[in-house]
Amino acid sequence: MAAENTFAFRGTYYHTPTYGRLDVLRDVVLVVQEGKIVRIANGHEETEVQEEFGLAEVRQLKAGQYFMPGFIDTHVHAPQYQFTGTGTDVPLMEWLRKYTFPAECSFQDLEAARHRYSLLVKRFLANGTTTAMYYGSLHLQPNLVLVDSIERLGQRAVVGKVNMDRHSPDDYIEDTADGLRDAEEFVTYTLGKKCSRIQPCITPRFIPTCTPELMKGLAEIAQKYGCHIQSHISECCGEVNCVREMHPEYASDAAVFEEMGLLTNRTVMAHGTLLSDDDIRHLARRGTAVSHCPLSNFFLGDAFFKVNHALSLGLKVGLGTDVAGGISPSMLSAQRMAVVNSRCIRAHKLAVSGGTTVTPEMEKDVITFKEALWLATVGGAQALDLADVVGTFEVGKDFDALLVDTNLSGTSGPFDVFEGEDDDQRFEKFINLGDDRNLIEVYVQGVCVKRGDEFLLDGSNVSVKATEDDSDRIMSAPTPVEPEAAYLDLAHRADSSDEAASVDVGAAAEQSEPPTKRSRF
Ligand code: GUN
Ligand code: FE
């Protein structure tokens, strides 16, 4: 007798258990029971496996079709999805004020939030993101809508309510006590769902918008419930200089987070482009991970994050799109950007050398699609404390997987396959050239959540292609407007000509170097 919820596929599976190596399981039968991989057998054992599990059939993948692990995006701002692909003209601190805070604030319209979050989760699933680490917005209620949308559509996620109690717009800020209360309510709401796919996350936005009181209180909540924590660290010059002015007694963002109790083995810090080696070593000692967001770093960061260097210092590293700072929701795009980023570091070193000799030292930051794929799967799983659950195909892990079809040629697919190309070449083409059209089935915890254009768990079954009904709602969703109220200009610099700036960090801005710096490590 077949146990319920048992199925098997025979075919080729790609994954990256080891950094820098692409492993292929050729012609295997993989059995999934109650969402977990329970058996990986050789293809020729199909009949025995079928009998053992009482399976009516073992589904055969076609030539050119492969399974791979679902992508894990370790840094997404859910309410920023609506303006992804726009607003690329200004640095981070101005970008927050001009585009981000107004957009996030508009999610108080819960009807609009429900619609937008449904589109968001579908878009990410369609692009193969089976697990996402999401920032929500400031207000409690829309975050509950986000959690409900994720639950309904079947994605795996770590989700946080954003906290910020200073240096924020008048209509997008919270009182410290209210923020702590709402953060705890968000955690208990999410845990109360008892949905093993969804975990709550404590989310102080970043140091400039959080008082020490808020950060310490949030750390206590995280400890009380064993929660994940996420924030932004050492992202760009504007942010780092702002933190130095606000907290002159600390040498770095990492030192501030350390003092607040926010560096744990369940913390993911985004960006880290300006982390020192000491900072990286410290995060590594704490078991804290960095979400590498290469595309966003090109737009909003001011420096390169060096993946190989960080890994060599023992840091856990995952990959993130950072929608909407990153202008693509696709983790395939993030992987390609990670490779390009690494090659920019090499080019930069050569340019600085002034010569025409590429040294081994210049080469050591370069990564290939194999390392990038590891970051997008195993690295992300480690960052989210899910390394025993997802990231590779192993007995005992959950089946979070993408069925890739490389047979879509001509105008029906993003690339062509030519005579004589083997499976490895076709798979590499998919990673470098493919898109959501190649992802014909998406599985989370053994459940097919998307097949073709259909989201199978969605009652209304609205596809990512907008229906008439969708377009009406898109039109009726309120367009965020820029607030008129004056508040701290986060983009302020000592040399800024913008007078509307500095409120209470103004005095600190006068000092070019803080008097004493505590590393606190
Ligand atoms: N720092 C604080 N908030 C944000 C945000 O929304 N995106 C990015 N990239 N950095 C931030
Ligand atoms: Fe971000």
Short mmCIF file of C-alpha atoms and ligand atoms in Angstrom, two decimals:
data_model
loop_
_atom_site.label_atom_id
_atom_site.label_comp_id
_atom_site.label_asym_id
_atom_site.label_seq_id
_atom_site.Cartn_x
_atom_site.Cartn_y
_atom_site.Cartn_z
CA MET A 1 0.00 0.00 0.00
CA ALA A 2 1.34 3.39 -0.92
CA ALA A 3 1.58 5.76 1.99
CA GLU A 4 -0.35 8.95 1.35
CA ASN A 5 1.51 11.83 -0.25
CA THR A 6 4.22 9.63 -1.72
CA PHE A 7 5.59 10.14 -5.20
CA ALA A 8 8.76 9.53 -7.17
CA PHE A 9 10.57 11.00 -10.15
CA ARG A 10 13.20 9.26 -12.22
CA GLY A 11 15.71 11.50 -13.94
CA THR A 12 18.70 13.79 -13.50
CA TYR A 13 19.19 16.04 -10.48
CA TYR A 14 21.73 18.88 -10.13
CA HIS A 15 22.86 20.37 -6.83
CA THR A 16 25.94 21.87 -5.09
CA PRO A 17 26.66 20.21 -1.73
CA THR A 18 30.25 21.49 -1.94
CA TYR A 19 31.19 25.13 -2.65
CA GLY A 20 32.48 25.42 -6.20
CA ARG A 21 31.40 21.96 -7.34
CA LEU A 22 28.32 21.05 -9.38
CA ASP A 23 27.21 17.52 -8.55
CA VAL A 24 24.88 15.58 -10.77
CA LEU A 25 22.78 12.61 -9.77
CA ARG A 26 22.25 10.96 -13.15
CA ASP A 27 19.31 8.68 -13.69
CA VAL A 28 18.17 8.30 -10.12
CA VAL A 29 14.76 7.58 -8.62
CA LEU A 30 14.01 10.10 -5.87
CA VAL A 31 11.09 9.28 -3.58
CA VAL A 32 9.23 11.96 -1.62
CA GLN A 33 6.97 11.10 1.29
CA GLU A 34 5.11 13.66 3.39
CA GLY A 35 7.25 16.38 1.84
CA LYS A 36 10.58 14.74 2.65
CA ILE A 37 13.09 12.92 0.48
CA VAL A 38 13.00 9.36 1.77
CA ARG A 39 14.99 7.51 -0.87
CA ILE A 40 17.47 8.23 -3.65
CA ALA A 41 18.08 5.04 -5.63
CA ASN A 42 19.76 4.16 -8.91
CA GLY A 43 17.47 4.24 -11.93
CA HIS A 44 17.80 0.50 -12.48
CA GLU A 45 16.28 -0.07 -9.03
CA GLU A 46 13.03 1.55 -10.12
CA THR A 47 10.88 -1.60 -9.91
CA GLU A 48 12.07 -2.46 -6.39
CA VAL A 49 11.57 1.11 -5.21
CA GLN A 50 8.10 1.21 -6.77
CA GLU A 51 7.15 -1.97 -4.93
CA GLU A 52 8.72 -0.90 -1.66
CA PHE A 53 6.69 2.32 -1.58
CA GLY A 54 3.59 0.87 -3.28
CA LEU A 55 3.77 3.50 -6.02
CA ALA A 56 1.34 3.29 -8.91
CA GLU A 57 3.92 5.03 -11.11
CA VAL A 58 7.35 6.57 -11.13
CA ARG A 59 7.26 9.72 -13.23
CA GLN A 60 10.03 9.86 -15.84
CA LEU A 61 11.62 13.21 -16.64
CA LYS A 62 12.03 13.88 -20.36
CA ALA A 63 15.44 14.38 -21.94
CA GLY A 64 16.56 17.95 -21.23
CA GLN A 65 14.54 18.18 -18.01
CA TYR A 66 16.30 18.35 -14.64
CA PHE A 67 15.48 18.87 -11.00
CA MET A 68 17.48 21.36 -8.97
CA PRO A 69 17.01 22.73 -5.42
CA GLY A 70 14.70 25.73 -5.03
CA PHE A 71 16.39 29.11 -4.66
CA ILE A 72 16.73 30.75 -1.25
CA ASP A 73 16.57 34.54 -1.36
CA THR A 74 18.02 35.84 1.90
CA HIS A 75 17.00 39.48 1.48
CA VAL A 76 13.71 40.80 0.07
CA HIS A 77 11.63 43.85 1.01
CA ALA A 78 8.12 42.62 0.30
CA PRO A 79 6.39 46.05 0.17
CA GLN A 80 9.03 47.36 -2.22
CA TYR A 81 8.12 44.86 -4.94
CA GLN A 82 5.63 47.26 -6.50
CA PHE A 83 8.34 49.75 -7.50
CA THR A 84 11.01 47.23 -8.45
CA GLY A 85 12.69 48.32 -11.63
CA THR A 86 12.23 52.02 -10.96
CA GLY A 87 13.82 54.61 -8.66
CA THR A 88 17.45 53.93 -9.47
CA ASP A 89 18.57 57.54 -9.61
CA VAL A 90 19.62 58.36 -6.03
CA PRO A 91 21.86 57.05 -3.21
CA LEU A 92 20.47 54.89 -0.40
CA MET A 93 19.51 57.48 2.19
CA GLU A 94 17.68 59.61 -0.36
CA TRP A 95 16.17 56.54 -1.99
CA LEU A 96 14.62 55.57 1.33
CA ARG A 97 13.08 59.00 1.80
CA LYS A 98 12.00 59.52 -1.80
CA TYR A 99 10.63 56.13 -2.82
CA THR A 100 10.77 53.50 -0.12
CA PHE A 101 9.14 54.91 2.98
CA PRO A 102 6.11 56.31 1.08
CA ALA A 103 5.63 53.01 -0.77
CA GLU A 104 5.86 50.94 2.42
CA CYS A 105 3.53 53.31 4.27
CA SER A 106 0.82 52.79 1.65
CA PHE A 107 0.43 49.16 2.75
CA GLN A 108 -1.89 50.30 5.51
CA ASP A 109 -4.56 49.88 2.85
CA LEU A 110 -5.02 46.19 3.60
CA GLU A 111 -7.02 45.45 0.48
CA ALA A 112 -4.17 46.80 -1.64
CA ALA A 113 -1.67 44.93 0.55
CA ARG A 114 -3.50 41.64 0.00
CA HIS A 115 -3.45 42.08 -3.74
CA ARG A 116 0.16 43.25 -3.96
CA TYR A 117 1.50 40.55 -1.65
CA SER A 118 -0.29 37.90 -3.65
CA LEU A 119 1.44 39.16 -6.81
CA LEU A 120 4.77 39.33 -4.98
CA VAL A 121 4.71 35.76 -3.68
CA LYS A 122 3.58 34.45 -7.06
CA ARG A 123 6.31 36.34 -8.87
CA PHE A 124 8.97 34.95 -6.54
CA LEU A 125 7.66 31.39 -6.75
CA ALA A 126 7.49 31.69 -10.54
CA ASN A 127 11.16 32.65 -10.51
CA GLY A 128 12.05 29.62 -8.43
CA THR A 129 12.37 31.24 -5.01
CA THR A 130 11.00 28.52 -2.79
CA THR A 131 12.33 30.23 0.37
CA ALA A 132 12.52 33.96 1.01
CA MET A 133 13.65 36.04 3.95
CA TYR A 134 11.21 38.94 3.85
CA TYR A 135 11.09 42.37 5.43
CA GLY A 136 7.51 43.55 5.74
CA SER A 137 6.60 47.13 6.58
CA LEU A 138 6.29 49.14 9.79
CA HIS A 139 2.59 48.75 10.56
CA LEU A 140 1.50 45.48 12.13
CA GLN A 141 -1.59 44.60 10.10
CA PRO A 142 -0.11 44.51 6.57
CA ASN A 143 2.57 42.16 7.88
CA LEU A 144 -0.11 39.72 8.96
CA VAL A 145 -1.50 39.92 5.43
CA LEU A 146 1.97 39.10 4.10
CA VAL A 147 2.24 36.03 6.32
CA ASP A 148 -1.25 34.92 5.27
CA SER A 149 -0.33 35.29 1.58
CA ILE A 150 2.83 33.22 2.00
CA GLU A 151 0.93 30.56 3.90
CA ARG A 152 -1.83 30.39 1.32
CA LEU A 153 0.44 30.19 -1.72
CA GLY A 154 2.78 27.59 -0.19
CA GLN A 155 6.13 29.39 -0.07
CA ARG A 156 8.71 28.84 2.67
CA ALA A 157 9.70 32.06 4.40
CA VAL A 158 11.28 33.88 7.31
CA VAL A 159 9.28 37.11 7.73
CA GLY A 160 9.71 40.19 9.88
CA LYS A 161 7.78 43.29 10.83
CA VAL A 162 10.07 46.27 10.28
CA ASN A 163 10.87 48.34 13.38
CA MET A 164 12.01 51.97 13.29
CA ASP A 165 11.49 54.56 16.01
CA ARG A 166 13.65 57.50 14.95
CA HIS A 167 14.93 59.48 11.98
CA SER A 168 11.93 58.48 9.93
CA PRO A 169 8.99 60.32 8.35
CA ASP A 170 6.25 61.53 10.70
CA ASP A 171 3.75 59.11 9.20
CA TYR A 172 6.16 56.19 9.03
CA ILE A 173 7.61 55.86 12.50
CA GLU A 174 6.57 54.12 15.70
CA ASP A 175 6.82 54.80 19.36
CA THR A 176 9.45 52.52 20.95
CA ALA A 177 7.00 50.76 23.26
CA ASP A 178 4.43 50.32 20.49
CA GLY A 179 7.10 48.95 18.19
CA LEU A 180 8.19 46.36 20.73
CA ARG A 181 4.60 45.36 21.46
CA ASP A 182 3.77 45.02 17.74
CA ALA A 183 6.96 43.07 17.04
CA GLU A 184 6.02 40.57 19.74
CA GLU A 185 2.44 40.38 18.48
CA PHE A 186 3.75 39.69 14.99
CA VAL A 187 5.94 36.88 16.34
CA THR A 188 3.11 35.24 18.28
CA TYR A 189 0.72 35.59 15.32
CA THR A 190 3.19 33.88 13.01
CA LEU A 191 4.15 31.15 15.48
CA GLY A 192 0.45 30.66 16.22
CA LYS A 193 -0.08 29.47 12.67
CA LYS A 194 2.03 26.42 13.50
CA CYS A 195 3.11 26.37 9.87
CA SER A 196 6.53 24.74 9.67
CA ARG A 197 7.28 26.65 6.47
CA ILE A 198 6.98 30.12 8.03
CA GLN A 199 9.18 31.54 10.77
CA PRO A 200 8.96 35.02 12.30
CA CYS A 201 11.94 37.34 12.28
CA ILE A 202 12.94 40.32 14.40
CA THR A 203 13.68 43.21 12.02
CA PRO A 204 15.28 46.44 13.24
CA ARG A 205 15.50 48.20 9.85
CA PHE A 206 19.03 49.51 10.29
CA ILE A 207 20.95 51.39 12.94
CA PRO A 208 20.10 54.97 11.82
CA THR A 209 16.34 54.46 12.35
CA CYS A 210 16.47 52.51 15.62
CA THR A 211 17.16 53.75 19.14
CA PRO A 212 19.36 51.60 21.37
CA GLU A 213 16.29 51.02 23.54
CA LEU A 214 14.38 49.59 20.58
CA MET A 215 17.28 47.43 19.43
CA LYS A 216 17.87 46.01 22.90
CA GLY A 217 14.17 45.34 23.38
CA LEU A 218 14.00 43.57 20.03
CA ALA A 219 17.01 41.45 20.94
CA GLU A 220 15.16 40.35 24.07
CA ILE A 221 12.10 39.33 22.05
CA ALA A 222 14.32 37.39 19.63
CA GLN A 223 15.90 35.59 22.56
CA LYS A 224 12.55 34.87 24.23
CA TYR A 225 11.13 33.17 21.12
CA GLY A 226 14.37 31.89 19.55
CA CYS A 227 13.63 34.05 16.50
CA HIS A 228 15.65 34.89 13.46
CA ILE A 229 16.96 38.46 13.24
CA GLN A 230 17.61 40.54 10.13
CA SER A 231 18.96 44.00 9.49
CA HIS A 232 21.32 45.95 7.21
CA ILE A 233 25.01 46.32 8.04
CA SER A 234 27.81 48.47 6.59
CA GLU A 235 25.94 48.90 3.32
CA CYS A 236 27.27 52.15 1.88
CA CYS A 237 29.17 55.32 2.79
CA GLY A 238 26.09 57.41 3.62
CA GLU A 239 24.77 54.84 6.07
CA VAL A 240 28.13 54.02 7.67
CA ASN A 241 29.02 57.70 8.14
CA CYS A 242 25.61 58.36 9.64
CA VAL A 243 26.11 55.55 12.17
CA ARG A 244 29.60 56.78 13.05
CA GLU A 245 28.13 60.21 13.78
CA MET A 246 25.28 58.82 15.84
CA HIS A 247 27.41 56.30 17.74
CA PRO A 248 30.93 57.74 17.85
CA GLU A 249 31.88 55.43 20.71
CA TYR A 250 31.61 52.38 18.44
CA ALA A 251 34.11 51.59 15.72
CA SER A 252 31.65 49.98 13.33
CA ASP A 253 28.06 48.90 12.67
CA ALA A 254 29.04 45.43 13.85
CA ALA A 255 30.17 46.85 17.19
CA VAL A 256 26.81 48.61 17.64
CA PHE A 257 24.83 45.47 16.79
CA GLU A 258 27.03 43.47 19.15
CA GLU A 259 26.32 45.85 22.01
CA MET A 260 22.56 45.65 21.29
CA GLY A 261 22.62 41.83 21.43
CA LEU A 262 21.53 41.43 17.82
CA LEU A 263 24.35 39.24 16.51
CA THR A 264 23.21 35.63 16.90
CA ASN A 265 23.56 32.41 14.92
CA ARG A 266 20.10 33.15 13.50
CA THR A 267 20.93 36.68 12.35
CA VAL A 268 21.25 37.65 8.69
CA MET A 269 22.80 41.02 7.95
CA ALA A 270 22.34 42.41 4.44
CA HIS A 271 25.14 43.85 2.27
CA GLY A 272 28.26 44.18 4.45
CA THR A 273 30.21 45.81 1.63
CA LEU A 274 32.11 48.02 4.09
CA LEU A 275 32.76 45.44 6.80
CA SER A 276 36.35 45.26 8.01
CA ASP A 277 38.07 41.91 8.38
CA ASP A 278 37.71 42.26 12.15
CA ASP A 279 33.97 42.81 11.72
CA ILE A 280 33.69 39.77 9.46
CA ARG A 281 35.61 37.61 11.91
CA HIS A 282 33.36 38.79 14.68
CA LEU A 283 30.15 38.04 12.78
CA ALA A 284 31.61 34.63 11.95
CA ARG A 285 32.30 33.94 15.63
CA ARG A 286 28.69 34.81 16.44
CA GLY A 287 27.40 32.54 13.64
CA THR A 288 25.80 35.58 11.99
CA ALA A 289 25.43 35.46 8.20
CA VAL A 290 25.67 38.10 5.51
CA SER A 291 23.22 38.30 2.65
CA HIS A 292 25.24 39.22 -0.41
CA CYS A 293 23.09 41.42 -2.66
CA PRO A 294 25.29 42.16 -5.67
CA LEU A 295 22.76 43.89 -7.91
CA SER A 296 21.58 46.18 -5.13
CA ASN A 297 25.18 46.89 -4.16
CA PHE A 298 25.86 48.15 -7.69
CA PHE A 299 23.04 50.69 -7.28
CA LEU A 300 23.00 51.58 -3.57
CA GLY A 301 26.20 50.17 -2.09
CA ASP A 302 29.50 51.91 -2.59
CA ALA A 303 31.82 48.94 -2.54
CA PHE A 304 32.20 45.28 -3.50
CA PHE A 305 31.39 42.44 -1.15
CA LYS A 306 34.12 39.82 -1.55
CA VAL A 307 32.46 36.44 -1.21
CA ASN A 308 35.52 34.21 -1.26
CA HIS A 309 37.35 36.41 1.20
CA ALA A 310 34.38 36.45 3.60
CA LEU A 311 33.98 32.67 3.37
CA SER A 312 37.70 32.24 4.01
CA LEU A 313 37.25 34.15 7.28
CA GLY A 314 34.52 31.71 8.29
CA LEU A 315 31.48 33.87 7.54
CA LYS A 316 28.18 32.31 6.48
CA VAL A 317 27.09 33.90 3.19
CA GLY A 318 23.77 33.68 1.34
CA LEU A 319 22.54 35.49 -1.74
CA GLY A 320 19.78 38.10 -1.92
CA THR A 321 17.91 40.09 -4.54
CA ASP A 322 17.23 42.97 -2.12
CA VAL A 323 14.11 43.89 -4.03
CA ALA A 324 13.69 46.79 -4.67
CA GLY A 325 17.23 48.12 -4.09
CA GLY A 326 18.07 45.27 -6.46
CA ILE A 327 16.01 45.78 -9.58
CA SER A 328 15.24 42.13 -10.29
CA PRO A 329 13.19 39.64 -8.27
CA SER A 330 15.02 36.75 -9.92
CA MET A 331 17.60 34.70 -8.06
CA LEU A 332 18.99 33.64 -11.44
CA SER A 333 19.75 37.31 -11.99
CA ALA A 334 21.29 37.52 -8.49
CA GLN A 335 23.58 34.59 -9.28
CA ARG A 336 24.73 36.16 -12.53
CA MET A 337 25.31 39.46 -10.75
CA ALA A 338 27.37 37.67 -8.09
CA VAL A 339 29.61 36.32 -10.84
CA VAL A 340 29.87 39.72 -12.55
CA ASN A 341 30.55 41.40 -9.19
CA SER A 342 33.44 39.02 -8.58
CA ARG A 343 34.88 39.77 -12.00
CA CYS A 344 34.59 43.51 -11.36
CA ILE A 345 36.78 43.05 -8.27
CA ARG A 346 39.38 41.36 -10.45
CA ALA A 347 39.18 44.15 -13.05
CA HIS A 348 39.41 46.76 -10.31
CA LYS A 349 42.56 45.19 -8.87
CA LEU A 350 44.16 45.09 -12.29
CA ALA A 351 43.26 48.73 -12.91
CA VAL A 352 44.71 49.75 -9.54
CA SER A 353 47.93 47.83 -10.33
CA GLY A 354 48.32 49.92 -13.46
CA GLY A 355 49.83 46.94 -15.21
CA THR A 356 48.87 44.18 -17.64
CA THR A 357 49.62 41.18 -15.45
CA VAL A 358 46.78 39.31 -13.77
CA THR A 359 48.18 37.86 -10.56
CA PRO A 360 46.78 34.94 -8.54
CA GLU A 361 45.84 37.52 -5.90
CA MET A 362 43.61 39.25 -8.45
CA GLU A 363 41.98 35.96 -9.39
CA LYS A 364 41.07 34.82 -5.92
CA ASP A 365 37.81 36.75 -5.67
CA VAL A 366 36.46 35.36 -8.94
CA ILE A 367 33.52 33.00 -8.67
CA THR A 368 31.78 30.91 -11.34
CA PHE A 369 28.14 29.92 -11.78
CA LYS A 370 28.82 26.91 -9.53
CA GLU A 371 29.81 29.02 -6.53
CA ALA A 372 26.89 31.36 -7.26
CA LEU A 373 24.48 28.44 -7.31
CA TRP A 374 25.87 27.23 -3.98
CA LEU A 375 25.23 30.69 -2.51
CA ALA A 376 21.67 30.67 -3.88
CA THR A 377 20.90 27.28 -2.31
CA VAL A 378 23.25 25.88 0.36
CA GLY A 379 24.62 29.26 1.48
CA GLY A 380 21.11 30.58 1.92
CA ALA A 381 20.04 27.48 3.83
CA GLN A 382 22.99 27.91 6.22
CA ALA A 383 22.18 31.59 6.69
CA LEU A 384 18.58 30.79 7.61
CA ASP A 385 19.49 27.90 9.90
CA LEU A 386 17.81 25.55 7.43
CA ALA A 387 20.87 23.60 6.32
CA ASP A 388 19.36 20.34 7.58
CA VAL A 389 16.09 21.02 5.80
CA VAL A 390 16.72 22.40 2.30
CA GLY A 391 19.45 23.36 -0.18
CA THR A 392 20.45 19.97 -1.59
CA PHE A 393 18.91 16.61 -2.47
CA GLU A 394 19.60 14.34 0.49
CA VAL A 395 17.54 11.77 2.28
CA GLY A 396 15.84 13.43 5.27
CA LYS A 397 15.65 16.89 3.70
CA ASP A 398 12.44 18.49 2.46
CA PHE A 399 11.75 18.37 -1.27
CA ASP A 400 11.99 22.06 -2.26
CA ALA A 401 12.77 21.75 -5.94
CA LEU A 402 12.50 23.24 -9.39
CA LEU A 403 11.76 21.21 -12.49
CA VAL A 404 13.84 22.85 -15.22
CA ASP A 405 12.93 22.26 -18.85
CA THR A 406 15.62 23.17 -21.36
CA ASN A 407 13.56 22.08 -24.37
CA LEU A 408 11.88 25.42 -25.02
CA SER A 409 13.54 26.57 -28.18
CA GLY A 410 12.81 29.38 -30.60
CA THR A 411 10.60 32.12 -29.26
CA SER A 412 9.03 29.90 -26.60
CA GLY A 413 12.17 29.93 -24.45
CA PRO A 414 15.09 32.17 -23.53
CA PHE A 415 17.83 30.12 -25.22
CA ASP A 416 18.47 27.48 -27.83
CA VAL A 417 20.09 24.09 -27.47
CA PHE A 418 22.26 22.75 -30.23
CA GLU A 419 23.11 19.27 -31.43
CA GLY A 420 25.70 17.53 -29.35
CA GLU A 421 25.19 19.61 -26.20
CA ASP A 422 25.09 17.39 -23.17
CA ASP A 423 23.09 17.70 -19.95
CA ASP A 424 25.81 19.66 -18.13
CA GLN A 425 25.98 22.23 -20.94
CA ARG A 426 22.20 22.54 -21.09
CA PHE A 427 22.03 23.05 -17.33
CA GLU A 428 24.78 25.67 -17.43
CA LYS A 429 22.90 27.45 -20.22
CA PHE A 430 19.81 27.50 -18.03
CA ILE A 431 21.71 29.07 -15.12
CA ASN A 432 23.29 31.70 -17.37
CA LEU A 433 20.48 32.33 -19.85
CA GLY A 434 17.30 30.79 -18.49
CA ASP A 435 14.29 32.38 -16.84
CA ASP A 436 10.94 31.55 -15.29
CA ARG A 437 9.70 30.02 -18.55
CA ASN A 438 12.09 27.13 -17.97
CA LEU A 439 10.68 26.45 -14.51
CA ILE A 440 7.74 24.26 -15.39
CA GLU A 441 7.06 22.99 -11.85
CA VAL A 442 7.94 24.42 -8.44
CA TYR A 443 7.83 22.30 -5.27
CA VAL A 444 7.92 23.40 -1.63
CA GLN A 445 7.92 20.75 1.10
CA GLY A 446 6.92 18.16 -1.50
CA VAL A 447 3.91 20.16 -2.67
CA CYS A 448 3.71 21.36 -6.25
CA VAL A 449 2.83 25.01 -5.74
CA LYS A 450 3.14 26.05 -9.37
CA ARG A 451 2.77 24.14 -12.62
CA GLY A 452 2.91 26.04 -15.88
CA ASP A 453 0.94 29.24 -15.28
CA GLU A 454 -1.13 27.81 -12.44
CA PHE A 455 -0.56 28.44 -8.75
CA LEU A 456 -2.05 25.25 -7.45
CA LEU A 457 -2.78 26.34 -3.87
CA ASP A 458 -4.35 29.64 -4.85
CA GLY A 459 -8.13 29.42 -4.54
CA SER A 460 -8.66 32.12 -7.12
CA ASN A 461 -5.83 30.70 -9.26
CA VAL A 462 -4.74 34.07 -10.54
CA SER A 463 -1.66 33.58 -12.69
CA VAL A 464 1.28 35.98 -12.82
CA LYS A 465 -0.13 37.13 -16.10
CA ALA A 466 -2.60 39.82 -15.00
CA THR A 467 -6.24 39.00 -15.59
CA GLU A 468 -8.82 41.70 -16.25
CA ASP A 469 -9.71 41.61 -12.59
CA ASP A 470 -6.05 42.10 -11.70
CA SER A 471 -5.62 45.13 -13.90
CA ASP A 472 -8.62 46.81 -12.26
CA ARG A 473 -7.09 46.28 -8.88
CA ILE A 474 -3.69 47.47 -9.97
CA MET A 475 -5.35 50.67 -11.14
CA SER A 476 -7.25 51.07 -7.90
CA ALA A 477 -4.23 50.47 -5.63
CA PRO A 478 -3.24 53.85 -4.24
CA THR A 479 -0.13 55.41 -5.69
CA PRO A 480 2.23 56.42 -2.89
CA VAL A 481 2.92 60.11 -2.64
CA GLU A 482 5.98 61.74 -1.16
CA PRO A 483 5.22 63.06 2.32
CA GLU A 484 5.56 66.77 2.79
CA ALA A 485 6.44 66.64 6.47
CA ALA A 486 10.04 67.50 7.20
CA TYR A 487 12.07 64.89 9.04
CA LEU A 488 15.67 63.98 9.38
CA ASP A 489 17.26 63.91 5.99
CA LEU A 490 18.98 60.57 6.11
CA ALA A 491 21.10 61.60 3.17
CA HIS A 492 22.79 64.31 5.17
CA ARG A 493 26.53 64.56 5.10
CA ALA A 494 28.86 67.09 6.61
CA ASP A 495 29.35 68.45 3.09
CA SER A 496 25.69 68.18 2.11
CA SER A 497 24.19 71.33 0.62
CA ASP A 498 20.72 70.16 1.62
CA GLU A 499 19.68 72.45 4.48
CA ALA A 500 16.56 70.49 5.45
CA ALA A 501 18.89 68.02 7.07
CA SER A 502 20.23 67.04 10.44
CA VAL A 503 18.10 67.08 13.52
CA ASP A 504 19.77 65.51 16.51
CA VAL A 505 22.82 64.00 14.88
CA GLY A 506 23.82 67.43 13.64
CA ALA A 507 26.30 68.04 16.42
CA ALA A 508 27.94 64.70 15.87
CA ALA A 509 28.20 65.53 12.19
CA GLU A 510 30.60 68.32 13.08
CA GLN A 511 33.16 65.89 14.40
CA SER A 512 35.12 64.31 11.62
CA GLU A 513 36.50 61.49 13.80
CA PRO A 514 34.82 60.10 16.91
CA PRO A 515 36.98 60.62 20.00
CA THR A 516 37.07 57.02 21.22
CA LYS A 517 35.93 53.94 19.42
CA ARG A 518 34.90 50.75 21.07
CA SER A 519 35.16 47.66 18.99
CA ARG A 520 33.49 45.67 21.78
CA PHE A 521 34.73 42.42 20.33
N1 GUN B 1 18.77 50.20 4.63
C1 GUN B 1 17.69 50.50 5.37
N2 GUN B 1 16.56 50.19 4.72
C2 GUN B 1 16.93 49.67 3.54
C3 GUN B 1 16.19 49.16 2.43
O1 GUN B 1 14.97 49.13 2.41
N3 GUN B 1 16.95 48.70 1.40
C4 GUN B 1 18.30 48.73 1.40
N4 GUN B 1 18.96 48.25 0.36
N5 GUN B 1 18.99 49.20 2.42
C5 GUN B 1 18.32 49.68 3.48
FE FE B 2 17.58 45.84 1.97
#
